Tab-separated table of C-alpha atoms and ligand atoms in Angstrom:
chain	number	residue	atom	x	y	z
A	1	MET	CA	95.437	71.866	99.902
A	2	LYS	CA	92.455	72.293	97.659
A	3	ILE	CA	89.734	74.044	99.606
A	4	ILE	CA	86.154	74.809	98.672
A	5	VAL	CA	84.325	77.457	100.656
A	6	VAL	CA	80.563	77.171	100.269
A	7	GLY	CA	78.762	80.475	100.831
A	8	THR	CA	80.393	83.838	100.166
A	9	GLY	CA	78.779	85.871	102.924
A	10	TYR	CA	80.828	87.655	105.481
A	11	VAL	CA	82.334	84.524	107.108
A	12	GLY	CA	82.910	82.603	103.852
A	13	LEU	CA	84.517	85.399	101.898
A	14	VAL	CA	86.952	86.356	104.652
A	15	HIS	CA	87.862	82.708	105.216
A	16	ALA	CA	88.396	82.038	101.504
A	17	ALA	CA	90.549	85.132	101.084
A	18	VAL	CA	92.746	84.474	104.117
A	19	CYS	CA	93.209	80.772	103.191
A	20	SER	CA	94.309	81.840	99.696
A	21	GLU	CA	96.993	84.029	101.281
A	22	TYR	CA	98.554	80.897	102.747
A	23	GLY	CA	99.017	79.346	99.328
A	24	HIS	CA	96.051	76.973	99.325
A	25	GLU	CA	94.073	76.580	96.120
A	26	VAL	CA	90.774	78.087	97.229
A	27	TYR	CA	87.453	78.040	95.397
A	28	ALA	CA	84.769	80.290	96.806
A	29	TYR	CA	81.435	78.885	95.709
A	30	ASP	CA	77.972	80.424	95.875
A	31	ILE	CA	74.672	79.738	94.150
A	32	ASP	CA	74.226	83.504	93.694
A	33	GLU	CA	75.783	83.991	90.232
A	34	ASN	CA	75.534	87.748	90.386
A	35	LYS	CA	77.647	87.856	93.538
A	36	ILE	CA	80.196	85.440	92.076
A	37	ASN	CA	80.485	87.556	88.920
A	38	GLU	CA	81.027	90.694	90.967
A	39	PHE	CA	83.645	89.092	93.231
A	40	SER	CA	85.439	87.683	90.158
A	41	THR	CA	86.133	91.225	88.914
A	42	GLY	CA	88.286	91.851	92.007
A	43	GLN	CA	86.981	95.442	92.034
A	44	ALA	CA	86.756	97.002	95.485
A	45	GLU	CA	83.362	98.671	95.066
A	46	LYS	CA	81.752	95.461	93.761
A	47	ILE	CA	83.142	93.437	96.679
A	48	GLU	CA	82.293	96.066	99.314
A	49	LYS	CA	78.704	96.151	98.169
A	50	HIS	CA	78.373	92.649	99.655
A	51	VAL	CA	81.064	92.463	102.345
A	52	ASN	CA	82.683	95.655	103.576
A	53	GLU	CA	85.641	94.523	105.639
A	54	PRO	CA	88.915	96.460	106.017
A	55	GLY	CA	91.822	94.746	104.180
A	56	LEU	CA	89.683	92.197	102.355
A	57	ASN	CA	89.856	93.806	98.908
A	58	ASN	CA	93.639	93.918	98.993
A	59	ILE	CA	93.908	90.179	99.622
A	60	ILE	CA	91.395	89.355	96.899
A	61	ARG	CA	93.215	91.614	94.436
A	62	GLU	CA	96.547	89.902	95.168
A	63	THR	CA	95.435	86.271	95.107
A	64	LEU	CA	92.625	86.306	92.528
A	65	GLY	CA	93.356	83.932	89.638
A	66	LYS	CA	96.493	82.696	91.412
A	67	TYR	CA	95.276	81.033	94.593
A	68	LEU	CA	91.694	82.298	94.808
A	69	PHE	CA	88.902	81.465	92.366
A	70	PHE	CA	85.161	82.135	92.373
A	71	SER	CA	82.589	79.757	90.975
A	72	SER	CA	78.874	79.052	90.944
A	73	ASP	CA	79.371	75.600	89.398
A	74	LEU	CA	80.293	73.095	92.096
A	75	GLU	CA	80.694	70.168	89.703
A	76	SER	CA	83.496	71.894	87.834
A	77	ILE	CA	85.597	72.472	90.962
A	78	ILE	CA	84.900	69.444	93.172
A	79	GLU	CA	87.596	67.030	91.899
A	80	GLY	CA	90.584	66.816	94.220
A	81	ALA	CA	89.046	68.833	97.075
A	82	ASP	CA	90.500	68.132	100.539
A	83	ALA	CA	88.132	70.273	102.591
A	84	ILE	CA	84.708	71.811	102.018
A	85	PHE	CA	83.973	74.644	104.441
A	86	LEU	CA	80.267	75.278	104.932
A	87	CYS	CA	79.624	78.967	105.584
A	88	LEU	CA	75.874	78.896	105.143
A	89	PRO	CA	73.198	81.141	106.666
A	90	THR	CA	71.553	79.699	109.784
A	91	PRO	CA	68.792	82.176	110.717
A	92	SER	CA	66.586	82.076	113.812
A	93	ASN	CA	63.022	80.879	113.844
A	94	PRO	CA	61.146	84.020	114.924
A	95	VAL	CA	58.714	82.123	117.155
A	96	ASP	CA	61.065	80.377	119.584
A	97	GLY	CA	64.576	81.586	118.659
A	98	SER	CA	65.676	78.103	117.614
A	99	THR	CA	68.092	77.816	114.689
A	100	ASN	CA	66.415	77.240	111.365
A	101	LEU	CA	68.436	74.567	109.567
A	102	GLY	CA	66.091	74.388	106.589
A	103	PHE	CA	68.424	76.176	104.212
A	104	TYR	CA	71.475	74.359	105.617
A	105	ASP	CA	69.852	70.953	105.115
A	106	ALA	CA	68.747	71.722	101.565
A	107	ALA	CA	72.140	73.147	100.576
A	108	THR	CA	74.123	70.246	102.066
A	109	ALA	CA	71.848	67.731	100.326
A	110	ASP	CA	72.569	69.450	96.979
A	111	ILE	CA	76.300	69.471	97.691
A	112	ALA	CA	76.176	65.786	98.680
A	113	GLU	CA	74.701	64.903	95.284
A	114	VAL	CA	77.631	66.579	93.538
A	115	VAL	CA	80.335	65.167	95.827
A	116	LYS	CA	78.893	61.671	95.469
A	117	LYS	CA	79.634	61.764	91.729
A	118	ARG	CA	83.278	62.823	91.962
A	119	LYS	CA	85.798	60.543	90.261
A	120	ASP	CA	88.596	61.284	92.695
A	121	LYS	CA	87.709	59.297	95.807
A	122	ARG	CA	90.262	60.933	98.137
A	123	ARG	CA	89.110	61.731	101.671
A	124	VAL	CA	87.268	65.021	101.896
A	125	VAL	CA	86.289	66.777	105.128
A	126	PHE	CA	83.060	68.763	105.390
A	127	VAL	CA	83.669	71.535	107.891
A	128	ASN	CA	80.938	73.540	109.615
A	129	LYS	CA	82.180	77.082	109.996
A	130	SER	CA	78.924	78.935	110.596
A	131	THR	CA	77.413	78.763	114.086
A	132	VAL	CA	75.170	75.720	114.265
A	133	PRO	CA	73.440	73.995	117.209
A	134	ILE	CA	75.324	71.383	119.193
A	135	GLY	CA	74.923	68.101	117.308
A	136	THR	CA	74.724	69.576	113.799
A	137	ALA	CA	78.013	68.054	112.567
A	138	ARG	CA	76.677	64.609	113.435
A	139	HIS	CA	73.423	65.513	111.676
A	140	LEU	CA	75.508	66.559	108.641
A	141	LYS	CA	77.138	63.133	108.662
A	142	ASP	CA	73.688	61.536	108.476
A	143	ILE	CA	72.731	63.713	105.500
A	144	LEU	CA	75.943	62.782	103.649
A	145	ASP	CA	75.507	59.094	104.481
A	146	SER	CA	71.927	59.132	103.268
A	147	HIS	CA	73.170	60.501	99.928
A	148	GLU	CA	75.828	57.738	99.795
A	149	VAL	CA	78.814	60.077	99.715
A	150	GLN	CA	82.027	58.022	99.943
A	151	ASN	CA	85.193	58.578	101.972
A	152	PHE	CA	84.303	61.736	103.850
A	153	GLY	CA	84.695	63.125	107.356
A	154	VAL	CA	82.853	65.870	109.204
A	155	ALA	CA	84.329	68.610	111.366
A	156	SER	CA	83.322	71.629	113.381
A	157	ASN	CA	85.565	74.686	113.108
A	158	PRO	CA	83.610	77.658	114.497
A	159	GLU	CA	84.369	81.200	113.463
A	160	PHE	CA	85.068	83.837	116.129
A	161	LEU	CA	85.732	86.852	113.921
A	162	ALA	CA	84.345	90.246	114.886
A	163	GLU	CA	83.299	92.523	112.046
A	164	GLY	CA	85.605	95.378	111.209
A	165	THR	CA	88.695	93.508	112.405
A	166	ALA	CA	88.001	90.161	110.729
A	167	VAL	CA	91.032	90.124	108.425
A	168	VAL	CA	93.470	90.993	111.215
A	169	GLN	CA	91.900	88.363	113.470
A	170	ALA	CA	91.774	85.688	110.755
A	171	ARG	CA	95.501	86.159	110.204
A	172	LEU	CA	96.239	86.006	113.924
A	173	PRO	CA	93.322	84.428	115.799
A	174	ASP	CA	93.293	83.864	119.589
A	175	ARG	CA	92.475	80.250	118.948
A	176	VAL	CA	91.614	77.736	116.250
A	177	VAL	CA	89.030	75.204	117.403
A	178	ILE	CA	88.716	71.922	115.514
A	179	GLY	CA	86.222	69.198	116.392
A	180	CYS	CA	86.546	65.881	114.521
A	181	GLU	CA	85.880	62.192	114.989
A	182	HIS	CA	88.828	60.706	113.099
A	183	GLU	CA	92.558	61.292	113.168
A	184	GLU	CA	92.691	61.489	109.354
A	185	ASP	CA	90.311	64.475	109.448
A	186	PHE	CA	92.324	66.250	112.147
A	187	LYS	CA	95.339	65.663	109.915
A	188	ILE	CA	93.720	67.309	106.865
A	189	LEU	CA	92.748	70.349	108.932
A	190	ARG	CA	96.241	70.578	110.437
A	191	MET	CA	97.460	70.937	106.843
A	192	VAL	CA	94.864	73.645	106.147
A	193	TYR	CA	95.885	75.567	109.280
A	194	SER	CA	99.565	74.548	109.340
A	195	GLN	CA	100.628	78.149	110.090
A	196	PHE	CA	98.712	78.030	113.392
A	197	VAL	CA	99.371	74.490	114.628
A	198	ASN	CA	102.612	75.133	116.533
A	199	HIS	CA	102.217	78.866	116.916
A	200	VAL	CA	103.734	80.470	120.015
A	201	ARG	CA	100.637	82.477	120.850
A	202	ILE	CA	97.646	80.899	119.115
A	203	LYS	CA	95.855	78.073	120.905
A	204	TYR	CA	95.224	75.237	118.464
A	205	ILE	CA	92.500	73.150	120.114
A	206	GLU	CA	91.491	69.690	118.879
A	207	THR	CA	88.402	68.238	120.484
A	208	THR	CA	85.116	66.449	119.827
A	209	LEU	CA	82.560	67.692	117.307
A	210	GLU	CA	80.085	68.684	119.994
A	211	THR	CA	82.646	70.462	122.201
A	212	ALA	CA	83.756	72.610	119.271
A	213	GLU	CA	80.145	73.537	118.570
A	214	ALA	CA	79.538	74.337	122.237
A	215	ILE	CA	82.667	76.520	122.528
A	216	LYS	CA	81.181	78.984	120.057
A	217	TYR	CA	77.862	79.285	121.899
A	218	VAL	CA	79.406	79.614	125.329
A	219	ALA	CA	81.891	82.231	124.098
A	220	ASN	CA	79.270	84.417	122.435
A	221	THR	CA	76.687	84.186	125.208
A	222	MET	CA	79.395	84.904	127.792
A	223	LEU	CA	80.397	88.063	125.884
A	224	LEU	CA	76.797	89.252	125.638
A	225	THR	CA	76.189	88.452	129.310
A	226	TYR	CA	79.207	90.542	130.228
A	227	ILE	CA	77.921	93.496	128.183
A	228	SER	CA	74.489	93.039	129.762
A	229	PHE	CA	76.050	93.043	133.219
A	230	TRP	CA	77.548	96.468	132.611
A	231	ASN	CA	74.371	97.769	131.005
A	232	GLY	CA	72.057	96.219	133.577
A	233	VAL	CA	74.104	96.915	136.718
A	234	GLY	CA	77.009	99.363	136.130
A	235	ALA	CA	75.035	101.794	133.961
A	236	LYS	CA	72.059	101.721	136.329
A	237	ILE	CA	74.233	102.604	139.332
A	238	GLY	CA	75.504	105.614	137.375
A	239	GLU	CA	71.964	106.612	136.432
A	240	LYS	CA	70.399	106.309	139.894
A	241	PHE	CA	73.049	107.267	142.458
A	242	PRO	CA	74.158	110.922	142.448
A	243	ASN	CA	77.871	111.576	141.947
A	244	VAL	CA	78.716	108.110	140.654
A	245	LYS	CA	80.881	108.608	137.570
A	246	ILE	CA	80.360	105.608	135.329
A	247	ASP	CA	83.663	106.038	133.457
A	248	ASP	CA	85.642	106.026	136.696
A	249	LEU	CA	83.572	103.070	137.894
A	250	ARG	CA	84.524	101.155	134.735
A	251	ILE	CA	88.215	101.998	135.023
A	252	GLY	CA	88.275	101.111	138.711
A	253	VAL	CA	86.582	97.761	138.218
A	254	THR	CA	88.501	96.692	135.106
A	255	ALA	CA	91.844	97.538	136.736
A	256	ASP	CA	91.549	93.972	138.032
A	257	ASP	CA	93.299	91.752	135.450
A	258	ARG	CA	90.535	89.186	135.820
A	259	ILE	CA	87.856	91.617	134.595
A	260	SER	CA	87.799	92.474	130.894
A	261	THR	CA	87.809	96.005	129.515
A	262	TRP	CA	86.102	94.806	126.362
A	263	GLY	CA	82.383	94.787	127.049
A	264	SER	CA	82.588	97.251	129.932
A	265	PHE	CA	81.655	100.209	127.744
A	266	VAL	CA	78.005	100.800	128.563
A	267	SER	CA	75.777	101.205	125.554
A	268	ASN	CA	72.253	101.191	124.245
A	269	GLY	CA	72.535	97.461	123.632
A	270	ALA	CA	74.718	95.123	121.597
A	271	GLY	CA	73.611	94.349	118.051
A	272	GLY	CA	75.057	92.396	115.169
A	273	SER	CA	74.379	89.124	113.442
A	274	CYS	CA	75.640	86.845	116.234
A	275	PHE	CA	74.886	87.752	119.834
A	276	GLY	CA	71.086	87.919	119.787
A	277	LYS	CA	70.708	84.933	117.489
A	278	ASP	CA	73.183	82.740	119.366
A	279	ILE	CA	71.810	83.387	122.849
A	280	ALA	CA	68.248	82.748	121.630
A	281	SER	CA	69.384	79.489	120.055
A	282	LEU	CA	71.312	78.334	123.139
A	283	ILE	CA	68.311	79.098	125.364
A	284	HIS	CA	66.220	76.917	123.068
A	285	GLN	CA	68.811	74.116	123.002
A	286	LEU	CA	69.096	74.088	126.811
A	287	ARG	CA	65.340	74.219	127.383
A	288	ARG	CA	64.946	71.131	125.259
A	289	VAL	CA	67.088	69.222	127.754
A	290	ASN	CA	65.244	70.748	130.731
A	291	VAL	CA	67.906	73.197	131.869
A	292	ASN	CA	66.822	76.349	133.701
A	293	THR	CA	67.836	79.194	131.378
A	294	LYS	CA	66.955	82.173	133.601
A	295	MET	CA	70.461	83.573	133.509
A	296	LEU	CA	70.663	83.624	129.729
A	297	GLU	CA	67.127	84.978	129.457
A	298	ALA	CA	68.082	87.860	131.757
A	299	SER	CA	71.124	88.705	129.597
A	300	TYR	CA	68.971	88.697	126.516
A	301	GLU	CA	66.216	90.787	128.099
A	302	VAL	CA	68.594	93.410	129.493
A	303	ASN	CA	70.087	93.784	126.028
A	304	GLU	CA	66.705	94.147	124.340
A	305	TYR	CA	65.454	96.622	126.984
A	306	GLN	CA	68.618	98.669	126.611
A	307	LYS	CA	68.015	99.267	122.906
A	308	VAL	CA	65.193	101.795	123.376
A	309	TYR	CA	65.286	102.722	127.045
A	310	LEU	CA	66.942	106.105	126.439
A	311	ILE	CA	63.774	107.184	124.664
A	312	GLU	CA	61.696	106.042	127.652
A	313	ARG	CA	64.073	107.893	129.985
A	314	ALA	CA	63.753	111.043	127.896
A	315	ILE	CA	59.983	110.892	128.373
A	316	ASN	CA	59.883	109.767	132.007
A	317	GLU	CA	62.954	111.446	133.493
A	318	ALA	CA	63.401	114.521	131.281
A	319	GLY	CA	59.681	115.081	130.581
A	320	TYR	CA	60.412	115.211	126.854
A	321	LYS	CA	57.564	115.006	124.316
A	322	PHE	CA	58.549	113.507	120.957
A	323	ASN	CA	55.276	114.291	119.233
A	324	ASN	CA	55.911	116.405	116.087
A	325	LYS	CA	59.607	116.830	116.872
A	326	ASN	CA	62.428	116.440	114.343
A	327	VAL	CA	65.059	114.007	115.595
A	328	ALA	CA	68.509	113.245	114.174
A	329	VAL	CA	69.746	109.643	114.532
A	330	LEU	CA	73.514	109.391	114.170
A	331	GLY	CA	74.919	105.932	113.501
A	332	LEU	CA	72.779	103.231	111.935
A	333	ALA	CA	75.083	100.207	111.585
A	334	PHE	CA	75.341	98.002	114.695
A	335	LYS	CA	78.808	99.375	115.418
A	336	LYS	CA	81.518	101.519	113.864
A	337	HIS	CA	83.539	100.512	110.755
A	338	THR	CA	80.768	98.446	109.185
A	339	ASN	CA	77.698	98.880	106.985
A	340	ASP	CA	76.030	95.886	108.640
A	341	MET	CA	72.636	96.651	110.174
A	342	ARG	CA	71.678	93.139	111.228
A	343	ASP	CA	70.007	93.362	114.641
A	344	ALA	CA	71.192	96.983	114.954
A	345	SER	CA	69.515	98.771	117.864
A	346	SER	CA	69.053	101.766	115.537
A	347	ILE	CA	66.175	99.863	113.923
A	348	LYS	CA	64.323	99.686	117.239
A	349	VAL	CA	65.250	103.287	118.057
A	350	ILE	CA	63.820	104.574	114.791
A	351	GLU	CA	60.709	102.414	115.045
A	352	SER	CA	60.159	103.604	118.605
A	353	LEU	CA	60.617	107.299	117.689
A	354	LEU	CA	58.182	106.945	114.801
A	355	GLY	CA	55.729	105.258	117.160
A	356	LYS	CA	56.003	108.268	119.491
A	357	GLY	CA	54.825	110.555	116.689
A	358	VAL	CA	58.025	112.335	115.601
A	359	ALA	CA	57.531	114.507	112.509
A	360	LYS	CA	60.808	113.619	110.805
A	361	ILE	CA	63.964	111.588	111.329
A	362	ASN	CA	67.268	112.773	109.895
A	363	ALA	CA	69.529	109.733	109.607
A	364	TYR	CA	73.278	109.641	109.142
A	365	ASP	CA	75.929	106.923	109.099
A	366	PRO	CA	79.365	107.066	107.438
A	367	LEU	CA	78.974	103.622	105.790
A	368	ALA	CA	75.459	102.267	106.168
A	369	ILE	CA	73.152	104.662	104.288
A	370	GLU	CA	72.490	102.221	101.447
A	371	THR	CA	71.828	99.345	103.860
A	372	ALA	CA	69.548	101.639	105.851
A	373	LYS	CA	67.518	102.553	102.779
A	374	GLU	CA	66.856	98.841	102.216
A	375	THR	CA	66.129	98.230	105.913
A	376	PHE	CA	63.701	101.146	106.115
A	377	GLU	CA	62.047	100.584	102.736
A	378	PRO	CA	58.651	102.412	103.029
A	379	SER	CA	56.838	99.427	101.508
A	380	LYS	CA	57.561	97.613	104.810
A	381	ASN	CA	56.163	100.432	106.948
A	382	ILE	CA	54.632	103.618	105.609
A	383	LEU	CA	56.110	105.588	108.553
A	384	PHE	CA	59.606	104.976	107.130
A	385	GLU	CA	58.762	107.717	104.607
A	386	LYS	CA	59.529	110.159	107.417
A	387	ILE	CA	63.229	109.218	107.302
A	388	ASP	CA	65.625	111.428	105.341
A	389	TYR	CA	69.263	110.453	104.776
A	390	PHE	CA	72.244	112.818	104.981
A	391	GLN	CA	75.904	112.758	103.927
A	392	THR	CA	77.283	114.347	107.127
A	393	ALA	CA	76.329	114.495	110.796
A	394	LYS	CA	76.158	118.276	110.584
A	395	GLU	CA	73.592	118.228	107.774
A	396	ALA	CA	71.529	115.659	109.688
A	397	ILE	CA	71.485	117.812	112.844
A	398	LYS	CA	70.287	120.938	110.993
A	399	GLY	CA	66.644	121.754	111.760
A	400	THR	CA	66.229	119.103	114.488
A	401	ASP	CA	64.989	119.423	118.087
A	402	ALA	CA	66.850	116.431	119.500
A	403	LEU	CA	69.483	113.931	118.504
A	404	PHE	CA	70.238	110.328	119.285
A	405	ILE	CA	73.815	109.050	119.071
A	406	TYR	CA	73.403	105.397	118.452
A	407	SER	CA	76.799	103.986	117.369
A	408	ASP	CA	80.399	104.413	118.482
A	409	CYS	CA	81.813	105.971	115.259
A	410	GLU	CA	84.891	107.939	116.267
A	411	GLU	CA	83.718	111.065	114.432
A	412	PHE	CA	80.890	111.481	116.963
A	413	ARG	CA	83.408	112.277	119.705
A	414	GLY	CA	83.886	115.787	118.397
A	415	LEU	CA	80.198	116.363	118.027
A	416	SER	CA	79.533	118.921	120.795
A	417	ARG	CA	80.934	121.770	118.708
A	418	THR	CA	78.984	120.702	115.619
A	419	ILE	CA	75.790	120.521	117.698
A	420	GLU	CA	76.329	123.972	119.173
A	421	GLU	CA	77.054	125.470	115.747
A	422	THR	CA	74.056	123.813	114.132
A	423	ALA	CA	71.202	123.616	116.670
A	424	LYS	CA	70.188	126.118	119.310
A	425	PRO	CA	68.718	125.257	122.750
A	426	PRO	CA	66.307	124.003	123.929
A	427	TYR	CA	67.831	120.873	122.464
A	428	LEU	CA	68.070	117.320	123.792
A	429	VAL	CA	71.116	115.111	123.193
A	430	MET	CA	70.556	111.390	123.840
A	431	ASP	CA	73.896	109.626	123.909
A	432	GLY	CA	73.754	105.844	123.652
A	433	ARG	CA	77.537	105.431	123.617
A	434	ARG	CA	78.816	108.218	125.866
A	435	MET	CA	80.553	109.822	122.915
A	436	ILE	CA	80.588	113.432	124.159
A	437	PRO	CA	83.341	113.961	126.733
A	438	ASP	CA	82.718	117.736	127.165
A	439	PHE	CA	78.990	117.400	127.792
A	440	GLU	CA	79.170	119.552	130.949
A	441	GLU	CA	80.085	122.595	128.863
A	442	MET	CA	77.185	121.913	126.517
A	443	ILE	CA	74.806	121.799	129.482
A	444	SER	CA	76.151	125.112	130.784
A	445	ARG	CA	75.186	126.604	127.427
A	446	GLY	CA	71.585	125.428	127.665
A	447	TYR	CA	71.556	121.931	126.124
A	448	SER	CA	69.938	118.933	127.868
A	449	TYR	CA	72.006	115.765	127.970
A	450	LEU	CA	70.903	112.224	128.627
A	451	ALA	CA	73.445	109.409	128.406
A	452	VAL	CA	73.601	105.725	129.185
A	453	GLY	CA	75.180	105.498	132.635
A	454	SER	CA	74.419	109.077	133.812
A	455	MET	CA	71.497	110.935	135.361
A	456	VAL	CA	69.545	113.319	133.154
A	457	MET	CA	71.385	116.614	132.947
A	458	LYS	CA	69.467	119.760	132.194
A	459	PRO	CA	70.781	123.331	132.030
B	1	UDX	C1	80.777	89.218	117.868
B	1	UDX	C2	81.899	88.489	118.619
B	1	UDX	O1	82.803	89.476	119.181
B	1	UDX	C3	82.628	87.544	117.697
B	1	UDX	O2	83.608	86.815	118.420
B	1	UDX	C4	81.620	86.584	117.068
B	1	UDX	O3	82.245	85.720	116.176
B	1	UDX	C5	80.512	87.369	116.366
B	1	UDX	O4	79.894	88.265	117.285
B	1	UDX	P1	80.591	91.278	116.200
B	1	UDX	O5	79.136	90.958	116.086
B	1	UDX	O6	81.323	91.613	114.946
B	1	UDX	O7	81.360	90.047	116.871
B	1	UDX	O8	80.703	92.533	117.161
B	1	UDX	P2	81.413	92.951	118.534
B	1	UDX	O9	82.557	93.835	118.253
B	1	UDX	O10	81.661	91.814	119.433
B	1	UDX	O11	80.260	93.873	119.154
B	1	UDX	C6	78.928	93.401	119.332
B	1	UDX	C7	78.054	94.505	119.880
B	1	UDX	O12	78.400	94.786	121.238
B	1	UDX	C8	78.161	95.824	119.119
B	1	UDX	O13	76.881	96.395	118.976
B	1	UDX	C9	79.054	96.638	120.018
B	1	UDX	O14	78.939	98.007	119.793
B	1	UDX	C10	78.578	96.189	121.396
B	1	UDX	N1	79.531	96.437	122.491
B	1	UDX	C11	80.796	95.947	122.437
B	1	UDX	C12	79.119	97.161	123.600
B	1	UDX	O15	77.959	97.583	123.687
B	1	UDX	N2	80.022	97.405	124.613
B	1	UDX	C13	81.308	96.957	124.558
B	1	UDX	O16	82.093	97.237	125.491
B	1	UDX	C14	81.708	96.195	123.450
């Protein structure tokens, strides 16, 4: 099949690469010429600058020029296309959380003008891959009709990839969801995904446009609600009732096959480009049809509260004063194995610490320093000048009075020894991911420890 992937962000690039592995002729298209030029080199560092995903470079290196091509000129690649995957940004409107389709509408109108002029009039399916509100595929059809595009179909094929494991999951997804209106469009997509159609393990689901769109929203809001349940209920039981061990609580509860282990790890909130945006959008979509959205609002609020509450606990429960203190923040990306800082709780943590008058923040992350420098550009907020960046956790801890473990990078598990070698008590460790298993020994040597899911522990 000849496939065009529009938009070479995280979703588009992974999709294009994995499709090219299956022998399709894939054209990854983007209006950003600089990005296209960098991807076309096939060089790891130029690709990783934009999308840092384990395994992705290897695929691009192997298929580039053979099955995978990059272009910023849609007209030159449109002839003979069977499917056009739309992997476009769909940001939130800051006021009400609704999805802003402004960019999507403008981009699809431009694409329609090009497709309309193709000489080859074979059927082409426009496929929404990015998360878009229920009803958007039908709205896309209206846009294409209004531009008089001939012989086309529309489809919804939501993406469920998690960052860091996207390539593995794209090669072996739990499910492939396809929403279409016409059998001929289902047929084209069965050809695109032929390796998954009769798979023994993968669920290949064909349904209506709107159901496919809804599956994505329900899945993501369910996952966030589950995380919020553990943060809002499990963690609080561990924090308020003496002798409740949160890790044993988690193991005991998730021993039931019906209750997932994923999501049961209490944390200082879930970040990333999807959860917050999708739940805000679904709340907005449901409110518009007069549905009570209290449950979703609670999930969202618990998650937002969780992002900075360790700092509040340090003040209220441990009597800690942040004014003029030096604080190390370890982990800046929204989770391990990525440089992505979209909706990372570390942003709120750092803003909150700066608001409490800290003298200096020493920041460290194994992958996200460059992203962090852009995120905390002092022209956005003069207080960001107080942030220094370090190459190792040890260097970041040096000279600080307290530290905040924000993300679940594996290297933070061995941190107690580094802390003890580098910083002397009195010293406060705030652990947003419960990364220090031997914390009791640290406390016996004079360190204060405050973790999600546990009471404050002082020497
Ligand atoms: C998520 C969904 O998993 C994916 O299906 C969807 O397509 C996009 O959104 P992603 O954003 O890459 O993927 O991250 P994920 O691994 O799901 O983690 C999201 C956040 O939840 C992270 O901040 C993570 O650290 C946090 N988390 C996860 C917890 O706090 N506790 C857990 O037990 C699991």
